mmCIF file of C-alpha atoms in Angstrom:
data_model
loop_
_atom_site.group_PDB
_atom_site.id
_atom_site.type_symbol
_atom_site.label_atom_id
_atom_site.label_comp_id
_atom_site.label_asym_id
_atom_site.label_seq_id
_atom_site.Cartn_x
_atom_site.Cartn_y
_atom_site.Cartn_z
ATOM 1 C CA UNK Y 952 119.277 -12.630 -35.192
ATOM 2 C CA UNK Y 953 117.629 -10.744 -38.114
ATOM 3 C CA UNK Y 954 115.672 -13.894 -39.024
ATOM 4 C CA UNK Y 955 114.224 -14.053 -35.509
ATOM 5 C CA UNK Y 956 113.248 -10.373 -35.683
ATOM 6 C CA UNK Y 957 111.607 -10.893 -39.054
ATOM 7 C CA UNK Y 958 109.664 -13.864 -37.703
ATOM 8 C CA UNK Y 959 108.427 -11.832 -34.750
ATOM 9 C CA UNK Y 960 107.333 -8.995 -37.056
ATOM 10 C CA UNK Y 961 105.549 -11.482 -39.313
ATOM 11 C CA UNK Y 962 103.720 -13.104 -36.410
ATOM 12 C CA UNK Y 963 102.825 -9.700 -34.957
ATOM 13 C CA UNK Y 964 101.365 -8.715 -38.346
ATOM 14 C CA UNK Y 965 99.206 -11.842 -38.443
ATOM 15 C CA UNK Y 966 97.859 -11.171 -34.966
ATOM 16 C CA UNK Y 967 96.964 -7.560 -35.808
ATOM 17 C CA UNK Y 968 95.301 -8.582 -39.092
ATOM 18 C CA UNK Y 969 93.315 -11.296 -37.327
ATOM 19 C CA UNK Y 970 91.978 -8.863 -34.720
ATOM 20 C CA UNK Y 971 90.985 -6.145 -37.224
ATOM 21 C CA UNK Y 972 89.329 -8.254 -39.920
ATOM 22 C CA UNK Y 973 86.599 -10.876 -39.908
ATOM 23 C CA UNK Y 974 85.155 -13.452 -42.272
ATOM 24 C CA UNK Y 975 81.931 -15.167 -41.200
ATOM 25 C CA UNK Y 976 79.539 -17.613 -42.823
ATOM 26 C CA UNK Y 977 76.012 -16.306 -42.215
ATOM 27 C CA UNK Y 978 74.119 -19.592 -42.430
ATOM 28 C CA UNK Y 979 70.753 -17.978 -41.682
ATOM 29 C CA UNK Y 980 70.936 -15.797 -44.794
ATOM 30 C CA UNK Y 981 73.116 -18.039 -47.026
ATOM 31 C CA UNK Y 982 75.945 -15.540 -47.443
ATOM 32 C CA UNK Y 983 79.459 -14.623 -46.392
ATOM 33 C CA UNK Y 984 80.230 -11.576 -44.282
ATOM 34 C CA UNK Y 985 83.652 -9.982 -44.707
ATOM 35 C CA UNK Y 986 84.358 -7.357 -42.068
ATOM 36 C CA UNK Y 987 80.619 -7.303 -41.324
ATOM 37 C CA UNK Y 988 79.568 -6.613 -44.932
ATOM 38 C CA UNK Y 989 77.974 -9.115 -47.384
ATOM 39 C CA UNK Y 990 80.669 -10.613 -49.614
ATOM 40 C CA UNK Y 991 80.293 -12.692 -52.765
ATOM 41 C CA UNK Y 992 83.149 -15.090 -53.437
ATOM 42 C CA UNK Y 993 83.945 -15.217 -57.165
ATOM 43 C CA UNK Y 994 87.063 -17.128 -58.196
ATOM 44 C CA UNK Y 995 89.041 -17.188 -61.430
ATOM 45 C CA UNK Y 996 91.240 -20.201 -62.082
ATOM 46 C CA UNK Y 997 94.608 -19.205 -63.497
ATOM 47 C CA UNK Y 998 97.442 -21.568 -64.385
ATOM 48 C CA UNK Y 999 100.472 -19.299 -64.052
ATOM 49 C CA UNK Y 1000 102.766 -21.848 -65.741
ATOM 50 C CA UNK Y 1001 100.611 -21.804 -68.913
ATOM 51 C CA UNK Y 1002 100.586 -18.006 -69.221
ATOM 52 C CA UNK Y 1003 103.751 -16.136 -70.271
ATOM 53 C CA UNK Y 1004 105.022 -14.192 -67.254
ATOM 54 C CA UNK Y 1005 104.829 -10.944 -69.234
ATOM 55 C CA UNK Y 1006 101.014 -11.349 -69.344
ATOM 56 C CA UNK Y 1007 100.389 -12.215 -65.682
ATOM 57 C CA UNK Y 1008 99.573 -8.677 -64.580
ATOM 58 C CA UNK Y 1009 97.200 -8.193 -67.521
ATOM 59 C CA UNK Y 1010 95.368 -11.482 -66.901
ATOM 60 C CA UNK Y 1011 94.997 -10.854 -63.171
ATOM 61 C CA UNK Y 1012 93.796 -7.316 -63.820
ATOM 62 C CA UNK Y 1013 91.253 -8.623 -66.357
ATOM 63 C CA UNK Y 1014 89.938 -11.101 -63.767
ATOM 64 C CA UNK Y 1015 89.586 -8.319 -61.193
ATOM 65 C CA UNK Y 1016 87.831 -6.099 -63.749
ATOM 66 C CA UNK Y 1017 85.422 -8.954 -64.513
ATOM 67 C CA UNK Y 1018 84.399 -8.987 -60.851
ATOM 68 C CA UNK Y 1019 86.542 -11.816 -59.537
ATOM 69 C CA UNK Y 1020 87.465 -11.561 -55.861
ATOM 70 C CA UNK Y 1021 89.928 -14.465 -55.815
ATOM 71 C CA UNK Y 1022 92.545 -16.049 -58.044
ATOM 72 C CA UNK Y 1023 92.847 -19.827 -57.710
ATOM 73 C CA UNK Y 1024 95.876 -21.747 -58.919
ATOM 74 C CA UNK Y 1025 97.683 -24.974 -58.247
ATOM 75 C CA UNK Y 1026 101.347 -25.829 -58.270
ATOM 76 C CA UNK Y 1027 102.300 -28.043 -61.221
ATOM 77 C CA UNK Y 1028 105.026 -29.831 -59.307
ATOM 78 C CA UNK Y 1029 105.914 -32.025 -62.271
ATOM 79 C CA UNK Y 1030 107.135 -28.892 -64.053
ATOM 80 C CA UNK Y 1031 108.925 -27.475 -61.008
ATOM 81 C CA UNK Y 1032 110.810 -30.721 -60.378
ATOM 82 C CA UNK Y 1033 111.383 -32.291 -63.826
ATOM 83 C CA UNK Y 1034 113.958 -34.688 -62.357
ATOM 84 C CA UNK Y 1035 114.319 -35.786 -58.718
ATOM 85 C CA UNK Y 1036 116.260 -33.105 -56.839
ATOM 86 C CA UNK Y 1037 116.278 -30.657 -59.784
ATOM 87 C CA UNK Y 1038 114.013 -27.651 -59.219
ATOM 88 C CA UNK Y 1039 112.975 -24.877 -61.598
ATOM 89 C CA UNK Y 1040 111.223 -21.702 -60.437
ATOM 90 C CA UNK Y 1041 112.325 -19.444 -63.303
ATOM 91 C CA UNK Y 1042 110.393 -17.612 -66.021
ATOM 92 C CA UNK Y 1043 106.806 -18.854 -66.346
ATOM 93 C CA UNK Y 1044 107.423 -21.188 -63.376
ATOM 94 C CA UNK Y 1045 108.229 -18.357 -60.951
ATOM 95 C CA UNK Y 1046 105.252 -18.865 -58.640
ATOM 96 C CA UNK Y 1047 106.687 -16.370 -56.155
ATOM 97 C CA UNK Y 1048 106.627 -13.611 -58.769
ATOM 98 C CA UNK Y 1049 103.094 -14.627 -59.787
ATOM 99 C CA UNK Y 1050 101.939 -14.292 -56.173
ATOM 100 C CA UNK Y 1051 103.547 -10.858 -55.920
ATOM 101 C CA UNK Y 1052 101.697 -9.728 -59.064
ATOM 102 C CA UNK Y 1053 98.420 -11.022 -57.677
ATOM 103 C CA UNK Y 1054 98.804 -9.650 -54.175
ATOM 104 C CA UNK Y 1055 100.562 -6.353 -54.648
ATOM 105 C CA UNK Y 1056 99.103 -5.057 -57.894
ATOM 106 C CA UNK Y 1057 95.483 -6.123 -57.977
ATOM 107 C CA UNK Y 1058 94.083 -8.027 -54.991
ATOM 108 C CA UNK Y 1059 94.320 -7.095 -51.347
ATOM 109 C CA UNK Y 1060 96.368 -9.396 -49.168
ATOM 110 C CA UNK Y 1061 94.083 -11.467 -46.977
ATOM 111 C CA UNK Y 1062 94.791 -14.246 -44.546
ATOM 112 C CA UNK Y 1063 92.649 -17.326 -44.237
ATOM 113 C CA UNK Y 1064 91.924 -19.028 -40.941
#
């Protein structure tokens, strides 16, 4: 029962975020509009599995300070599953912790449509 309640809360949150925020491509003026304001997309590529976990917050903060609006990464599945059926999400491979650092400490949480 708690899982169902959590799912309903999650879905309700998505609906309220979707109705309050907007992201539009303004083709006539070659720009993005985020919540009605001009927005420049600037992305920093960060390979979480190549950076010691102790430095994640610092590196993400440095990217934000440099004007980046987005952190881009990919999942190095070969490292997460070194052998079939054996998974590793610990230490520098803890992508969930990396996402928490990125979302909660530096960048605002945003949904994409």
